Amino acid sequence: MNFSALALHPTLLANLHDQGFEQPTPIQARAIPIALEGRNLVGLAQTGTGKTAAFVLPILHHLIGGPRGLTRALIVTPTRELAEQVNATVRSLGRGTGLRSAAIYGGVGMDAQERALRAGVEIIVACPGRLLDHMARGVARLGTVELLVLDEADRMLDMGFLPSIQRILAALPPRRQSMLFSATLAPELRDLVATAAPQALTVQVGEVRPAHTIAHALYPVPTHHKTGLLLELLRRADSGSVLVFTRTKHRANRLLQQIARAGHSAAALHSNRSQNQRQLAMDGFRAGRIRVLVATDIAARGIDVDRISHVINYDVPDTPDAYIHRIGRTGRAERNGEAFTLVTPEDAQQVRAIERAVGSTLERRKVEGFDYDAPAPARPGSEFDRPPREQGAQRHSRREPRPAGQAHHHEARSGQRAEQRPGSQRPGGRLEPHGPERRGDAPRPPRRQERPERRSA
Ligand code: AMP
């Protein structure tokens, strides 16, 4: 099937052609015709399937001929990175249409966003919290919205955004077209679909399984050799960009230091970094100046960097769902990618759950020449490699005061434990900031077995 079969506006077809997109992906082929009919839609598709264009193209098509200066489409996303990326897609696919858009999210000043909104935009791409701020000030006016998209709706619920979404929904005209995209359709989501997108048609692609372009493997390793093995894998994977996942932002920082010390260009992406730092990290990674990006789950949501050749899970993800999302960062758009997961004996249960979800036993690999039997390294900064029991034995040290941001060799161990409790006091006496936008949307306590890190990455 070719895009021209989808009866999209010629400007959009030309833009698709310019970007080298000739054939719709399965989610695009199935969702776009329904969306063009004006029907409500639920798209079950994970990142990497082309889902963004599946809703952006119908929106642009619908708006091209209509009035300007009014907000006619609203796309709500869980994170600022995703808002930026969706907005970038709106801009690239909407080139030459004269349609204007703004990305609205917290963690940056209000003024530039306010100016953009006051100047008039037809499309708003927003995170819930900051959008509510602009609504409260009367700057974002949603009374003329004709199309709504809730993108990565499952993540938004996970992150506690339901009350914010409900407030946004209440401000929208009831007569509108609504599309909801999600990797999974959890029971809580069905209620949201019933209110936000009644009588929606559901389109599902490629069930929730990793893309066939991803080769995955597990690397069993004693806990104290995780960092050494990671550095060895980085050394051997000598081409392409590498995304490394850690369970907490604190571990991301510690690991970043060690990766940088080994001579790799690297950066960290998590919510303790300023918007500017995150942007610089993303830009550098996208441009290839930064080869290794160390990230936590939420910060990495929706990262759309085509050249990621390897995803390495330094820490096993909490849930199979998180595993699939993480490794979906590689092998995108039919490129080949490899996903490696370091597993320690303590991870056995999570590994079993992941294998059940992906429907196969994952290959176990050993790195030839790596000394698995070497004694535990005693270098400073390697403490968070130690087995949990040893960490527990040192727990009394958590209360030691130290200047904020200073890398004390106990901090990784104690910080890691502190971050496993919601709102827990960090070693420096500070409270962890919550939520992807670090603002008034206090997310509710985590569901299932989630660690708070997944909300405050
Ligand atoms: P998404 O799932 O929206 O994050 O998109 C994943 C990747 O697929 C992005 O890099 C897109 O640029 C790319 N993409 C989207 N649609 C197509 C298409 N029809 N053909 C090839 N690549 C595409």
Coordinates of N, CA and C and ligand atoms in Angstrom, one line a residue, residues 3 16 19-28 45-55 57 82 85-86 89 93 151-152 302-306 328-329 332-335, ligand 1:
F3 N 1.1 5.6 0.4 CA 0.4 6.7 1.1 C -0.7 7.3 0.2
L16 N 5.5 13.7 3.1 CA 5.8 12.3 3.4 C 6.9 11.9 2.4
Q19 N 10.3 13.1 3.2 CA 10.9 12.5 4.3 C 11.3 11.0 4.1
G20 N 11.0 10.6 2.8 CA 11.3 9.2 2.5 C 10.3 8.2 3.0
F21 N 9.1 8.7 3.4 CA 8.1 7.8 3.9 C 7.2 7.5 2.7
E22 N 7.4 6.3 2.1 CA 6.6 6.0 0.9 C 5.3 5.1 1.3
Q23 N 5.6 4.2 2.2 CA 4.4 3.3 2.6 C 4.0 3.5 4.0
P24 N 2.8 3.5 4.3 CA 2.3 3.6 5.7 C 2.7 2.4 6.5
T25 N 3.1 2.6 7.7 CA 3.3 1.5 8.6 C 2.0 0.9 8.9
P26 N 1.9 -0.3 9.5 CA 0.6 -1.0 9.8 C -0.3 -0.1 10.6
I27 N 0.2 0.6 11.6 CA -0.8 1.4 12.4 C -1.3 2.6 11.6
Q28 N -0.4 3.1 10.8 CA -0.9 4.2 9.9 C -1.9 3.7 8.9
A45 N -0.6 0.7 20.1 CA 0.6 0.6 19.3 C 1.7 1.2 20.2
Q46 N 2.9 0.6 20.2 CA 4.0 1.1 21.0 C 4.8 2.1 20.2
T47 N 5.6 2.8 20.9 CA 6.5 3.8 20.2 C 7.4 3.0 19.2
G48 N 7.7 3.5 18.1 CA 8.5 2.8 17.1 C 7.7 2.3 15.9
T49 N 6.3 2.3 16.1 CA 5.5 1.7 15.1 C 5.0 2.8 14.0
G50 N 5.4 4.0 14.3 CA 4.9 5.1 13.4 C 3.6 5.7 13.9
K51 N 3.3 5.5 15.2 CA 2.0 5.9 15.7 C 1.8 7.4 15.6
T52 N 2.9 8.2 15.8 CA 2.8 9.6 15.8 C 2.2 10.2 14.5
A53 N 2.8 9.7 13.4 CA 2.2 10.2 12.1 C 0.8 9.7 11.9
A54 N 0.4 8.5 12.6 CA -0.9 8.0 12.4 C -1.9 9.0 13.0
F55 N -1.6 9.8 14.0 CA -2.6 10.8 14.4 C -2.3 12.2 13.8
L57 N -1.0 13.0 10.8 CA -1.5 13.2 9.5 C -3.0 13.5 9.4
L82 N 8.5 13.8 24.8 CA 7.5 13.3 23.8 C 6.8 14.5 23.2
Q85 N 8.9 15.9 20.6 CA 9.0 15.1 19.4 C 7.8 15.1 18.6
V86 N 6.6 15.0 19.3 CA 5.4 15.1 18.5 C 5.3 16.4 17.8
T89 N 7.2 16.4 14.7 CA 6.5 15.6 13.6 C 5.4 16.5 13.0
L93 N 5.7 17.2 9.1 CA 4.7 16.8 8.2 C 3.8 17.9 7.8
D151 N -1.9 10.8 23.9 CA -0.8 9.9 23.4 C -0.1 9.2 24.6
E152 N 0.2 8.0 24.4 CA 0.8 7.2 25.5 C -0.1 7.3 26.8
G302 N 9.5 7.7 24.6 CA 9.3 8.3 23.4 C 10.6 8.9 22.7
I303 N 11.7 8.6 23.3 CA 13.0 9.1 22.6 C 13.0 8.6 21.2
D304 N 13.1 9.4 20.2 CA 13.0 9.0 18.9 C 14.3 9.3 18.2
V305 N 15.2 8.5 18.3 CA 16.5 8.7 17.7 C 16.8 7.5 16.8
D306 N 16.8 7.7 15.5 CA 16.8 6.5 14.6 C 18.1 5.7 14.8
G328 N 12.3 -1.0 22.7 CA 11.7 -0.4 21.5 C 12.4 0.9 21.1
R329 N 13.4 1.4 21.9 CA 14.1 2.5 21.4 C 15.1 2.2 20.3
R332 N 14.3 0.7 15.3 CA 13.2 1.5 14.9 C 13.2 1.6 13.3
A333 N 12.0 1.8 12.9 CA 11.7 2.0 11.4 C 12.6 1.0 10.6
E334 N 12.5 -0.2 11.0 CA 13.1 -1.3 10.2 C 14.6 -1.4 10.3
R335 N 15.2 -0.5 11.1 CA 16.7 -0.7 11.3 C 16.9 -1.8 12.3
Ligands
AMP1 P1 6.8 6.6 16.3 O1 6.3 5.3 16.5 O2 5.8 7.6 15.9 O3 7.7 7.1 17.4 O4 7.7 6.5 14.9 C1 8.9 5.7 14.9 C2 9.8 6.1 13.7 O5 9.3 5.6 12.5 C3 10.1 7.5 13.6 O6 11.5 7.6 13.4 C4 9.4 8.0 12.3 O7 10.1 9.0 11.7 C5 9.4 6.7 11.5 N1 8.3 6.6 10.6 C6 7.0 7.0 10.8 N2 6.3 6.6 9.8 C7 7.0 6.0 8.9 C8 6.8 5.4 7.6 N3 5.6 5.4 7.0 N4 7.8 4.9 6.9 C9 9.1 4.9 7.5 N5 9.4 5.4 8.7 C10 8.4 5.9 9.4

